[in-house]
Coordinates of C-alpha atoms in Angstrom, one line a residue:
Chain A
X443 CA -67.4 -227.0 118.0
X444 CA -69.7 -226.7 115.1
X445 CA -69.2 -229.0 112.5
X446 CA -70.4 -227.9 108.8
X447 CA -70.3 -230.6 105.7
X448 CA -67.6 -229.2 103.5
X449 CA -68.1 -231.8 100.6
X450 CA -67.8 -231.9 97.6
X451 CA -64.2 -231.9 98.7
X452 CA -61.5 -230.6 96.4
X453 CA -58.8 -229.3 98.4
X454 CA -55.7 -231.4 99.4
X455 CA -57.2 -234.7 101.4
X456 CA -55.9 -235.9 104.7
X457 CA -55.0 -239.6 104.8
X458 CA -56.0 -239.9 108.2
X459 CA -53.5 -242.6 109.4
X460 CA -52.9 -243.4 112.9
X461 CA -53.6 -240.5 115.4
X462 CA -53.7 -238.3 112.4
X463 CA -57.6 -240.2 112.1
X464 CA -58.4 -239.9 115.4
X465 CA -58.1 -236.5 115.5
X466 CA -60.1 -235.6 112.0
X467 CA -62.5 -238.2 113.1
X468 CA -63.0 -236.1 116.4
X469 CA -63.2 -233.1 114.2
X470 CA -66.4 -234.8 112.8
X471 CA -67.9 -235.1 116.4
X472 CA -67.4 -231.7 116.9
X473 CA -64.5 -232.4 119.6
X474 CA -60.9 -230.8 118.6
X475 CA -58.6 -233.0 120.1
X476 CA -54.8 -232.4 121.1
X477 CA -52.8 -234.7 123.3
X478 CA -52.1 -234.2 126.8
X479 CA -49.0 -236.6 128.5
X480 CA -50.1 -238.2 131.3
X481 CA -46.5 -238.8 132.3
X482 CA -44.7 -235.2 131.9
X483 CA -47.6 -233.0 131.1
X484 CA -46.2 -232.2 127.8
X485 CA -49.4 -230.9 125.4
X486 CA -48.7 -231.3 121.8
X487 CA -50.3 -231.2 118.5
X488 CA -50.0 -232.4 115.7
X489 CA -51.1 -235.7 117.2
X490 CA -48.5 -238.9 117.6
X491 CA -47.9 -242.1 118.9
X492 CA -45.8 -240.6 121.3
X493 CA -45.0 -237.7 123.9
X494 CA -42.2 -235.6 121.5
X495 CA -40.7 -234.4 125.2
X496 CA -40.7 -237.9 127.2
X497 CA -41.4 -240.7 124.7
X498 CA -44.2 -242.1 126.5
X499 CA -47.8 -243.0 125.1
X500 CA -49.9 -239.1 125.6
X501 CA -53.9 -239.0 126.1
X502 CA -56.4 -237.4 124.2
X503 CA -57.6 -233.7 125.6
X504 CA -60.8 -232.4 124.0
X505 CA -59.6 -228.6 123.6
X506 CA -62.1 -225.7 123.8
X507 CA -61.7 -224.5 120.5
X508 CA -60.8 -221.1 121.5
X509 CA -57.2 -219.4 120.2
X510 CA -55.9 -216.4 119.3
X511 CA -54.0 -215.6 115.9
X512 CA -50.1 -216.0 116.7
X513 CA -48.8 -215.0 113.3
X514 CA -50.7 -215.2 109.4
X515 CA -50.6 -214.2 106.1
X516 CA -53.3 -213.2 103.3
X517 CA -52.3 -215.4 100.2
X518 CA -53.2 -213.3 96.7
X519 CA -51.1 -215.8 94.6
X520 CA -52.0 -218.7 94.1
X521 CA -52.6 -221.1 90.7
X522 CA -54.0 -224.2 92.5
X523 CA -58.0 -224.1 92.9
X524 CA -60.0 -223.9 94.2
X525 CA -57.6 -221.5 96.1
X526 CA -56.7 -219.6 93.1
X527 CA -61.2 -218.5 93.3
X528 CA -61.0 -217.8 96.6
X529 CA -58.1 -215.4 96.9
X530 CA -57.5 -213.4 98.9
X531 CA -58.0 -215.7 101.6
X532 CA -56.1 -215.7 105.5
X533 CA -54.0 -218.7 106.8
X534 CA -52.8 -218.3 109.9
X535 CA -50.7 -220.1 113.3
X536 CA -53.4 -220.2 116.2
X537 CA -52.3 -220.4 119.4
X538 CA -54.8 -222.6 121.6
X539 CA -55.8 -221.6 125.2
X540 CA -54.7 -225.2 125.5
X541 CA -50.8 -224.5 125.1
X542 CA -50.8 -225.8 121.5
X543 CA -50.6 -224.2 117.9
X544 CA -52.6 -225.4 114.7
X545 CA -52.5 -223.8 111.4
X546 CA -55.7 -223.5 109.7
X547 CA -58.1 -220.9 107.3
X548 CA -59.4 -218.6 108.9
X549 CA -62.7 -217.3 107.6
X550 CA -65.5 -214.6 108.2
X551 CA -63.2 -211.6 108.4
X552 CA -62.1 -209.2 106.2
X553 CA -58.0 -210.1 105.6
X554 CA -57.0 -206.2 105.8
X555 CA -59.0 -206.9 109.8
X556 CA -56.7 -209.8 111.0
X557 CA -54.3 -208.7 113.4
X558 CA -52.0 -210.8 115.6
X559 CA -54.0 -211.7 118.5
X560 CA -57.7 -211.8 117.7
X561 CA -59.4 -214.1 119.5
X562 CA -60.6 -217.1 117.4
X563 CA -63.2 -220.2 117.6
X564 CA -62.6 -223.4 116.2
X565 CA -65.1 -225.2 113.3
X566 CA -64.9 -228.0 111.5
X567 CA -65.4 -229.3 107.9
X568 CA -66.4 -232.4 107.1
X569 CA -64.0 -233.7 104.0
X570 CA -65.1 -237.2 103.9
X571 CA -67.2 -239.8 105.7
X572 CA -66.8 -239.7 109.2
X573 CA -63.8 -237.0 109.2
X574 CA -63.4 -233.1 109.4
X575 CA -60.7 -230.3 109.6
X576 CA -60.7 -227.7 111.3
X577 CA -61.3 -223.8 110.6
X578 CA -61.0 -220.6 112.5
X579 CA -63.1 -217.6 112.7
X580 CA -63.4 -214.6 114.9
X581 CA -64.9 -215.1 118.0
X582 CA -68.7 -214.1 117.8
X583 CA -68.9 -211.3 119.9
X584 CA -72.7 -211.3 120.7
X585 CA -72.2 -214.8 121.7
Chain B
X284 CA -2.9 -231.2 117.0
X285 CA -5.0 -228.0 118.3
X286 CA -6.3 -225.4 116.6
X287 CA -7.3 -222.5 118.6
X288 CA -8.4 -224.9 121.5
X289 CA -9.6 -227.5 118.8
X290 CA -8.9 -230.8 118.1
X291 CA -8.7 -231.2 114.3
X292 CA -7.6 -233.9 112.1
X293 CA -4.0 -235.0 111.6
X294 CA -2.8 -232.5 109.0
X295 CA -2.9 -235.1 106.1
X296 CA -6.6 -236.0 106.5
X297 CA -7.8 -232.2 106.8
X298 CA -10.8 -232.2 104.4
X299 CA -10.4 -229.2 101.8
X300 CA -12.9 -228.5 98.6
X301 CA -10.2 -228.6 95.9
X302 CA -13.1 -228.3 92.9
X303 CA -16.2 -226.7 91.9
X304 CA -18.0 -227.0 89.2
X305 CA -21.7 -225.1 88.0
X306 CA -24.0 -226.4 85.5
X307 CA -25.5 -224.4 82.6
X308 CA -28.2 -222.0 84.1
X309 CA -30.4 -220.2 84.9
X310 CA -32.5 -221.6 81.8
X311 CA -31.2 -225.1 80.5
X312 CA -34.2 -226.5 78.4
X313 CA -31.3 -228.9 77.0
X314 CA -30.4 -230.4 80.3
X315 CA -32.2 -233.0 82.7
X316 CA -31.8 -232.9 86.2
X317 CA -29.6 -235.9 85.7
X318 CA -27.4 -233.9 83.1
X319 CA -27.4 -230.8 85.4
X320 CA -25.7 -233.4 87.9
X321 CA -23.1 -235.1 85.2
X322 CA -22.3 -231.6 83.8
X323 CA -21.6 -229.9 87.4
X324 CA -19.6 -232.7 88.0
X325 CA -17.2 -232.8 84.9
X326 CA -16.6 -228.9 85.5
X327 CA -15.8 -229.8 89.2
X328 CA -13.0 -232.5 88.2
X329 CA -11.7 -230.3 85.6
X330 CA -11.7 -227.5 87.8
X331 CA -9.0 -229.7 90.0
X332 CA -7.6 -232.1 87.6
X333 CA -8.6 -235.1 89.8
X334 CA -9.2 -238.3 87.8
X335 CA -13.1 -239.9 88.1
X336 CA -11.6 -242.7 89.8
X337 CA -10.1 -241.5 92.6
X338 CA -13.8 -240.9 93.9
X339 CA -14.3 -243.0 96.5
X340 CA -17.3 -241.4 98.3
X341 CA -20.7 -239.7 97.4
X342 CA -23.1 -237.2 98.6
X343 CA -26.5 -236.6 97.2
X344 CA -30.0 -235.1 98.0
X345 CA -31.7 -235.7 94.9
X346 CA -33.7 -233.3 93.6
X347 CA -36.1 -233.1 96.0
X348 CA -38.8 -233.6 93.9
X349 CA -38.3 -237.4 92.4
X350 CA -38.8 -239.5 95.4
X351 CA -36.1 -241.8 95.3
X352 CA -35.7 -241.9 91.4
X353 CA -32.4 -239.5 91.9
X354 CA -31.7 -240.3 95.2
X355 CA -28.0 -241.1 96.4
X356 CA -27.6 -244.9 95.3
X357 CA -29.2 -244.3 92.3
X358 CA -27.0 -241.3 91.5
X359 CA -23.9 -243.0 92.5
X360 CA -24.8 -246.0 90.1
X361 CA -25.5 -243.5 87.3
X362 CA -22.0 -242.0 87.6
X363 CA -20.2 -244.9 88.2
X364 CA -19.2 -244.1 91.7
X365 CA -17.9 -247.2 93.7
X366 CA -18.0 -245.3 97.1
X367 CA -16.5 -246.3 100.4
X368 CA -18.5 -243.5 101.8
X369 CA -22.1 -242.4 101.5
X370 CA -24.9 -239.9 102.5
X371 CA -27.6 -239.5 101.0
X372 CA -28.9 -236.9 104.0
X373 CA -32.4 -235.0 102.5
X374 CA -32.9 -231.1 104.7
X375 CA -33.9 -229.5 101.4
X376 CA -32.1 -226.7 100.6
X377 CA -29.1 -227.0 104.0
X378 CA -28.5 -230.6 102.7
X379 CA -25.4 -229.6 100.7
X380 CA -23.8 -228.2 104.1
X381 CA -25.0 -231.5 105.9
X382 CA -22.8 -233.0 103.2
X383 CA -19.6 -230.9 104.0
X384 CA -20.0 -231.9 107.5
X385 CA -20.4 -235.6 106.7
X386 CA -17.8 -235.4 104.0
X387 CA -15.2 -233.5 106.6
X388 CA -15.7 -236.4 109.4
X389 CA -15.3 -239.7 107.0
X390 CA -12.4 -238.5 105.3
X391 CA -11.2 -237.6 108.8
X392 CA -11.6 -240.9 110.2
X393 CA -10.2 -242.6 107.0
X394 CA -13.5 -243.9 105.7
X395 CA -12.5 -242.3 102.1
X396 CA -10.1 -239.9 101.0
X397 CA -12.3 -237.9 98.0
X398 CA -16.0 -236.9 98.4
X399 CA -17.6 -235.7 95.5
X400 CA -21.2 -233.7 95.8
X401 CA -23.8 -233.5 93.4
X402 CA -26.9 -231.4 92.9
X403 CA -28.7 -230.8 89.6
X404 CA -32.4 -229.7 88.4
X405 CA -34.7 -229.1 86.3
X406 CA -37.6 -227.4 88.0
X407 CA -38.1 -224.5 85.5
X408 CA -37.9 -225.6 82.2
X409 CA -39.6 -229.5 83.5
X410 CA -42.5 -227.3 85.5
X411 CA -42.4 -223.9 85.1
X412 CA -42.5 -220.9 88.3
X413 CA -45.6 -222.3 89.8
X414 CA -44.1 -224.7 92.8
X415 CA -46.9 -225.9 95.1
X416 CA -48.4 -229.6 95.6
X417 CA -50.8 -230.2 93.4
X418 CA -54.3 -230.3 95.1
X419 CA -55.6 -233.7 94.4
X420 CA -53.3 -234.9 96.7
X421 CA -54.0 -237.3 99.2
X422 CA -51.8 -236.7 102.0
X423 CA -50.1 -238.7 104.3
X424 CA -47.6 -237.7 107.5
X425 CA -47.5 -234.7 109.8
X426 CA -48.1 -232.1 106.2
X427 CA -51.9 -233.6 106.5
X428 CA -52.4 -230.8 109.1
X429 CA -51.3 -228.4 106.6
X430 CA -52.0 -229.2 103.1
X431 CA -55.7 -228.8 103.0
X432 CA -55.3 -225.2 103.6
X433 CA -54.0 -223.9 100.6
X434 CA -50.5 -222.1 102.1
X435 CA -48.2 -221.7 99.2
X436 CA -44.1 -222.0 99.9
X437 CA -44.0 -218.3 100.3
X438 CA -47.2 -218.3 102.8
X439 CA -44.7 -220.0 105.3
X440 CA -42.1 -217.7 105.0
X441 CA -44.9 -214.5 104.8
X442 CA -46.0 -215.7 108.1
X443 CA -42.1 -215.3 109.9
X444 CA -42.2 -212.4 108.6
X445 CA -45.3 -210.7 109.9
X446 CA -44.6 -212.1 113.4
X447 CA -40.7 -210.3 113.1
X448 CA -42.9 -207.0 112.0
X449 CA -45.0 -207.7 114.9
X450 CA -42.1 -208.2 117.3
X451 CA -39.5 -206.1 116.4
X452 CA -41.4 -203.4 114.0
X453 CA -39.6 -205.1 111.2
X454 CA -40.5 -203.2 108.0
X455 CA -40.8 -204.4 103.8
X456 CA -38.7 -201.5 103.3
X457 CA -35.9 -203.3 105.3
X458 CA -36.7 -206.4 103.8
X459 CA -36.4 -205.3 100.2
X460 CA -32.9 -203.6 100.8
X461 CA -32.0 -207.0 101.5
X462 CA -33.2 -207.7 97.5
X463 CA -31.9 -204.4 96.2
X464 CA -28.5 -205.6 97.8
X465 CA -28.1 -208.6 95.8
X466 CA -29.6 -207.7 93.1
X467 CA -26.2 -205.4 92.9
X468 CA -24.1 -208.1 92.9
X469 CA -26.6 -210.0 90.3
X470 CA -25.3 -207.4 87.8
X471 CA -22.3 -208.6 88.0
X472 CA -23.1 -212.0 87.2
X473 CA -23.2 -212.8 83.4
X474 CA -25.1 -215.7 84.4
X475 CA -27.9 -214.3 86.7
X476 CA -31.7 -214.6 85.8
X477 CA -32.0 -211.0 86.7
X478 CA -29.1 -208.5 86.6
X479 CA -31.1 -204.9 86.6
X480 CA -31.2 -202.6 89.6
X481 CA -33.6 -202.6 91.6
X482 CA -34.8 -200.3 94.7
X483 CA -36.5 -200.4 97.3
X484 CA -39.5 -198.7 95.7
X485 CA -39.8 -201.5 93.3
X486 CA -40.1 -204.5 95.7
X487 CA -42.7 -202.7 97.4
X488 CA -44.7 -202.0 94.3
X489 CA -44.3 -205.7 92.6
X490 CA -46.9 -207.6 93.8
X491 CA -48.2 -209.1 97.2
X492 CA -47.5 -213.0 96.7
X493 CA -48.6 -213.5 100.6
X494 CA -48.7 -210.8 102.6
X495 CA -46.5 -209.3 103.5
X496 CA -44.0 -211.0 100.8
X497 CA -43.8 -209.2 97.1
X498 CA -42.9 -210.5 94.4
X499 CA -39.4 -209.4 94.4
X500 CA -39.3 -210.4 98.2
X501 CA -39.2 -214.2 96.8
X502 CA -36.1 -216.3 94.9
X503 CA -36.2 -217.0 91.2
X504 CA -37.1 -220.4 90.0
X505 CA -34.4 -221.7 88.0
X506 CA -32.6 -224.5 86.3
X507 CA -28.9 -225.5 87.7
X508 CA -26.8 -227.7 89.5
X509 CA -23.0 -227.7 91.3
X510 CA -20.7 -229.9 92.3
X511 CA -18.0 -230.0 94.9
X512 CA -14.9 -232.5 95.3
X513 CA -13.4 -232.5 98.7
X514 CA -10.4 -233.9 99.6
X515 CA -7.6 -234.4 101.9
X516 CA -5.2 -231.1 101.9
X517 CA -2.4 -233.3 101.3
X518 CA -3.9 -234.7 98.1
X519 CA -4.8 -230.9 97.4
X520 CA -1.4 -229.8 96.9
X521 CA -1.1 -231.6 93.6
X522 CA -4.5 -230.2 92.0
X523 CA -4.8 -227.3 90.3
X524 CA -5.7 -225.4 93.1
X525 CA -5.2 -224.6 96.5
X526 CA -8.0 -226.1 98.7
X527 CA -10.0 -224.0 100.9
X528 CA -10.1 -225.3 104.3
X529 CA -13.4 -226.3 106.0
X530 CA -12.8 -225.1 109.2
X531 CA -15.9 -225.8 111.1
X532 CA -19.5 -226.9 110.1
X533 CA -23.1 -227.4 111.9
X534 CA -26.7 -228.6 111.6
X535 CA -29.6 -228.6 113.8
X536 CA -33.4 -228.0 112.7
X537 CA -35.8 -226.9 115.3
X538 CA -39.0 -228.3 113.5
X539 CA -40.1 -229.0 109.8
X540 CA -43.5 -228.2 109.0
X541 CA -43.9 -224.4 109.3
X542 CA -47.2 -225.1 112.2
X543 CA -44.1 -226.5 114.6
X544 CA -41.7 -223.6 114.7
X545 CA -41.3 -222.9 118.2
X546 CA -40.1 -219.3 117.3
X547 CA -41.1 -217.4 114.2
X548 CA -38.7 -215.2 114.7
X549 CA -35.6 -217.4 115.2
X550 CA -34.2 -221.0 113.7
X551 CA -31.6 -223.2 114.3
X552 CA -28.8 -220.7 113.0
X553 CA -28.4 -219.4 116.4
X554 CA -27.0 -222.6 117.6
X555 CA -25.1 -223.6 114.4
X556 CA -23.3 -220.4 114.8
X557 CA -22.5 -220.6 118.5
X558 CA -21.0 -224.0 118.0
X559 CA -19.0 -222.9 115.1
X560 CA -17.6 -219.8 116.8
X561 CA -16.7 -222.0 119.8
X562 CA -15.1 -224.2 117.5
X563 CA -12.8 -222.1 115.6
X564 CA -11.8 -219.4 118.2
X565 CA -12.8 -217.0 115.6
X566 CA -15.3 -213.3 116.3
X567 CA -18.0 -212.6 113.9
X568 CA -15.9 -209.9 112.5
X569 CA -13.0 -212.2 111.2
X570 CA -15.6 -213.3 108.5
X571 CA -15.0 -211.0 104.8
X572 CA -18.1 -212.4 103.0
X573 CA -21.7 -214.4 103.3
X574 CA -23.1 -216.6 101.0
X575 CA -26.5 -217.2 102.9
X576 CA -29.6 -219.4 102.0
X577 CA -31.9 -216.4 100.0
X578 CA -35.6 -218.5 99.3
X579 CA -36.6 -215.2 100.5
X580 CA -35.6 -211.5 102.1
X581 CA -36.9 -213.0 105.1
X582 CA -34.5 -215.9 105.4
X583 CA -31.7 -214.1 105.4
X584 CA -32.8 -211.1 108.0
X585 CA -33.6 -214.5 110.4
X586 CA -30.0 -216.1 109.3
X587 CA -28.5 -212.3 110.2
X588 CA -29.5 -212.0 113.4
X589 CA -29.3 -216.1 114.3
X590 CA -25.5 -216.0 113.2
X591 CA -25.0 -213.4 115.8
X592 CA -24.1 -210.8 112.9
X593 CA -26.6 -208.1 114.7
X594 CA -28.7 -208.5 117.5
X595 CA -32.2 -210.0 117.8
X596 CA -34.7 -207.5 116.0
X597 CA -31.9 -205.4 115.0
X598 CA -31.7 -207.4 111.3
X599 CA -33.9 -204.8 109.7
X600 CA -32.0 -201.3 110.2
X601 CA -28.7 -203.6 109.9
X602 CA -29.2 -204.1 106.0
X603 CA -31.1 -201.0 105.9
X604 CA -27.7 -199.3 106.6
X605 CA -25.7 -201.2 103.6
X606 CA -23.6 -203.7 105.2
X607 CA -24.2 -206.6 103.1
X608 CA -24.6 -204.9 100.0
X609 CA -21.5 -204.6 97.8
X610 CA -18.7 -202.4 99.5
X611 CA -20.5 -203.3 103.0
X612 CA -18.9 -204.9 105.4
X613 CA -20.3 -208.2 105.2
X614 CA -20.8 -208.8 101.7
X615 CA -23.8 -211.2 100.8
X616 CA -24.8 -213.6 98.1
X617 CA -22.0 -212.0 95.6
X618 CA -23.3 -214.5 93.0
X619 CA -26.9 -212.5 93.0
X620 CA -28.6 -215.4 95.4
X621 CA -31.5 -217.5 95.0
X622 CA -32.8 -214.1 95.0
X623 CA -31.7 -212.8 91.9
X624 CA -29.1 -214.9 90.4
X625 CA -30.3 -219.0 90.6
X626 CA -32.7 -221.2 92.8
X627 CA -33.7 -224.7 90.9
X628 CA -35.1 -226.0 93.9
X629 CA -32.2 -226.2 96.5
X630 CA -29.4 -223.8 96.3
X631 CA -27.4 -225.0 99.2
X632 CA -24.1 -226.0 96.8
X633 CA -24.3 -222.6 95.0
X634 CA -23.6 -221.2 99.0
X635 CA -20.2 -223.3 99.1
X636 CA -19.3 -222.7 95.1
X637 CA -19.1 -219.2 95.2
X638 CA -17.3 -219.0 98.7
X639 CA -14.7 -221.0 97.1
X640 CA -14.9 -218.4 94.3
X641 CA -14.3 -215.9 96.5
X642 CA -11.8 -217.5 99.2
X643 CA -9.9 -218.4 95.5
X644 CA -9.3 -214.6 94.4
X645 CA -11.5 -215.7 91.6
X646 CA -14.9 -214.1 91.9
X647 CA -13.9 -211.1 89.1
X648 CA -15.7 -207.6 89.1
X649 CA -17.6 -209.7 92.4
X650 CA -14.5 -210.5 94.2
X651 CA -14.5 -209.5 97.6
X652 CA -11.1 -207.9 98.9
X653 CA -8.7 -209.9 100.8
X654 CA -11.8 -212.3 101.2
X655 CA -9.9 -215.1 103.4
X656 CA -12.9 -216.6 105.6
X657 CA -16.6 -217.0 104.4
X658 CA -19.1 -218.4 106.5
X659 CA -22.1 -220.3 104.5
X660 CA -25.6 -221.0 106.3
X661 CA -28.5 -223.4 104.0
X662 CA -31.7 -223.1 105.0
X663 CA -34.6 -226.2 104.3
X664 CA -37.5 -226.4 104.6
X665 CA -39.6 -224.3 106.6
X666 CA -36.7 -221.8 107.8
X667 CA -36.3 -225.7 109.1
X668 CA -33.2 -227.3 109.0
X669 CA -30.3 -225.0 109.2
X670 CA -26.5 -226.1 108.5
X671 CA -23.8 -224.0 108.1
X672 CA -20.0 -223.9 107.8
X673 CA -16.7 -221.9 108.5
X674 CA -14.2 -221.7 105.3
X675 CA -11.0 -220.2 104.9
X676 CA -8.1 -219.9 103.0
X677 CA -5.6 -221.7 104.0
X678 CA -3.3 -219.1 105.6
X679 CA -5.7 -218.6 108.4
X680 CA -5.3 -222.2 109.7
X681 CA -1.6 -220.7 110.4

């Protein structure tokens, strides 16, 4: 996925511990990463030291960063910024082609356009050295 | 002995709440969290006439927003409770009816004989309406997937609700009968932050907090606390009153952060309910009134139809039709709610308090007919962690 440099950074920061940082530090190499049990097949996000359905250690699966909106809401209220300047803005539940789901922003769209459904691409920010997040937009249609 | 296929406890450890007690609300600039607690309390054990010292276990969840600095050991040392029995079990808002099922099984087993069950806060007057993590934060655990977005409280809850649009064709107009409903009972409330009508018309024209929410679709932020002493029935008899039975609890979450729900349109209620039916023997229609967990109008459609009281999807012309709004069938939230009435943070004790209330014959111009069984549901978290529990008077244990 692309990756953009979204410093300076002055949203909520994630630590980054454990597989919580090897997934943000995949983000900055432009691979989304869920996990994938070896064991039981069980795909999961958000990432952990262990399979949530069999307890045993999962792998890494590079995803294709291609969803579709599952549910989402347009926030108009909001005190905190730099939210509060960028209202209204769209937060929604993606559901992976992978099996997973991942909340995230999702920009480039009008928020009266989002329906449930539309088909979404994966692209990272880059919040500080060496680690991203992840954002949605609409899948580009000429592409 | 058996109860409707049951084993309960031996008559004489049946656990019973014998007092209640509400702090000052809904605005108490005079009271710290820590006095909301102390003052719920002395209410509670004046309520039943039960000396200080006969409190030989504790349940607390803090405030929730502390850390551990009001947690249960620091609590109990702050009261002067020397406990035999303690929880100190954290689900948010459904901790309170965590605590009636914890309290119910150690005095069942003998661990103590009197639980008491504090709750008290300060979140309006200490930090006014606005309730979201600050965003400087650095975050650590699973909310780091989450927090950098910018989804208020209410974004969560906006986001069940679109998907139950989406499924089921769920409208706001059904959702804001569910507000107009209590607000009706909020009028009856001295007490309540917000006692004028309301209609349907006006949640839909107060403003969009996250789509589809409105303003008036959300809970009041208040100050309050409560406190419940439960006890063995046979210790009952000689306080001041009766003690309403607890005749079946249960808790189960399906997730906590709001990205994990494996259902948008469902929760744990659905098996909370199914258990405690089983339980008791009882039907959904031998329950007279509802107190359940009101964050927002969309909690309580979800509770609705996951407590079996209408069918999935059928939540929205269900309150649309009047049943839960005074006169209905199943009354709900006769105190005026977390939507209407109080909501300092967690209002899970308020849901127990006011089904004693009613269950007591005392809930005035509120009171429900004949009320004799209640069923409470809490609700933390993210439509998380759901606990509920059967009450009754004590003529339907028979």
């Amino acid at each position: 996925m692309r990756v953009e440099d979204g410093r300076p950074w002055e949203r909520p920061v994630p630590h980054g511990e454990g597989e919580y940082g090897t997934f943000f530090e995949g983000c900055a190499q432009g691979k989304l990463l869920v996990q994938d049990c070896p064991s039981c097949g069980k795909r999961q996000f958000y990432p952990r030291a262990l399979c949530i359905s069999c307890g045993l250690t999962p792998d890494w699966l590079e995803a294709s960063g291609k969803g579709t909106v599952h549910t989402f809401t347009v926030v108009r209220q909001m005190r905190l910024e730099p939210f509060a300047g960028e209202r209204p803005y769209v937060v929604a539940v993606i559901d992976l082609d992978e099996g997973v789901r991942m909340l995230g922003t999702l920009t480039g769209i009008d928020p009266d356009d989002v329906v449930i459904g539309l088909p979404v691409e994966a692209y990272a920010r880059i919040y500080e050295e060496g680690r991203a997040i992840p954002y949605w937009r609409p899948v580009d249609q000429s592409s | 002995m058996w109860h409707r296929g049951r084993l309960m406890a031996e008559p004489r450890r049946r656990a019973v709440i014998a007092g209640i007690g509400l702090s000052d609300y809904p605005i108490a600039p005079h009271l710290t969290a820590t006095q909301h607690h102390v003052q719920a309390m002395q209410r509670a054990l004046e309520d039943c006439g039960l000396p200080k010292e006969e409190i030989d276990g504790y349940c607390c969840a803090g405030s929730g927003s502390w850390g551990i600095l009001d947690s249960a050991p620091f609590m109990a040392e702050y009261l002067g409770i020397d406990y035999r029995f303690l929880d100190g079990t954290f689900t948010g808002g459904s901790s309170y009816e965590h605590h009636l099922q914890h309290a119910c099984a150690a005095i069942g087993a003998g661990l103590c004989d009197t639980v008491l069950i504090t709750y008290g806060s300060d979140q309006l007057s200490k930090s006014g309406t606005a309730i979201d993590l600050g965003a400087s934060a650095r975050v650590e655990g699973a909310l780091q997937v989450e927090a950098p977005y910018g989804l208020p409280l209410a974004g969560a809850y906006a986001m069940a609700a679109r998907r139950h649009m989406h499924e089921y064709g769920t409208t706001s107009e059904q959702l804001a009968a569910i507000a107009v409903g209590v607000r009706e009972f909020a009028a009856m409330n001295p007490y309540a932050r917000y006692r004028n009508p309301i209609s349907v018309e006006d949640v839909l024209s107060s403003r969009l907090v996250a789509d589809p929410l409105h303003l008036l679709d959300c809970c009041v932020v208040t100050d309050g606390g409560g406190a419940l002493v439960v006890t063995t029935e046979e210790r009952a008899r000689d306080l001041r009153h009766a003690g309403v039975h607890i005749l079946a609890t249960a808790g189960a979450q399906t997730h906590w952060i709001i990205s994990q729900m494996p259902d948008y349109t469902d929760t744990a209620a659905r098996g909370c309910a199914t258990e405690m039916f089983r339980q008791t023997g009882l039907k959904r229609s031998d329950i007279d009134v509802l107190q359940l967990y009101d964050s927002f109008t969309i909690t309580v459609l979800l509770l609705l139809e996951g407590l079996g009281f209408c069918d999935r999807g059928e939540g929205g012309p269900f309150v649309a039709e009047g049943h839960t709004a005074p006169g209905g069938s199943l009354p709900l939230n006769t105190d005026g709610g977390g939507l209407s009435s109080s909501h300092p943070g967690m209002r899970g004790i308020f849901l127990a308090i006011e089904a004693v209330r009613q269950l007591r014959g005392d809930a005035g111009v509120a009171q429900v007919p004949n009320a004799a069984t209640a069923l409470i549901a809490g609700s933390g978290g993210y439509l998380s962690g759901i606990a509920t529990a059967i009450l009754a008077r004590p003529e339907v244990i028979g």
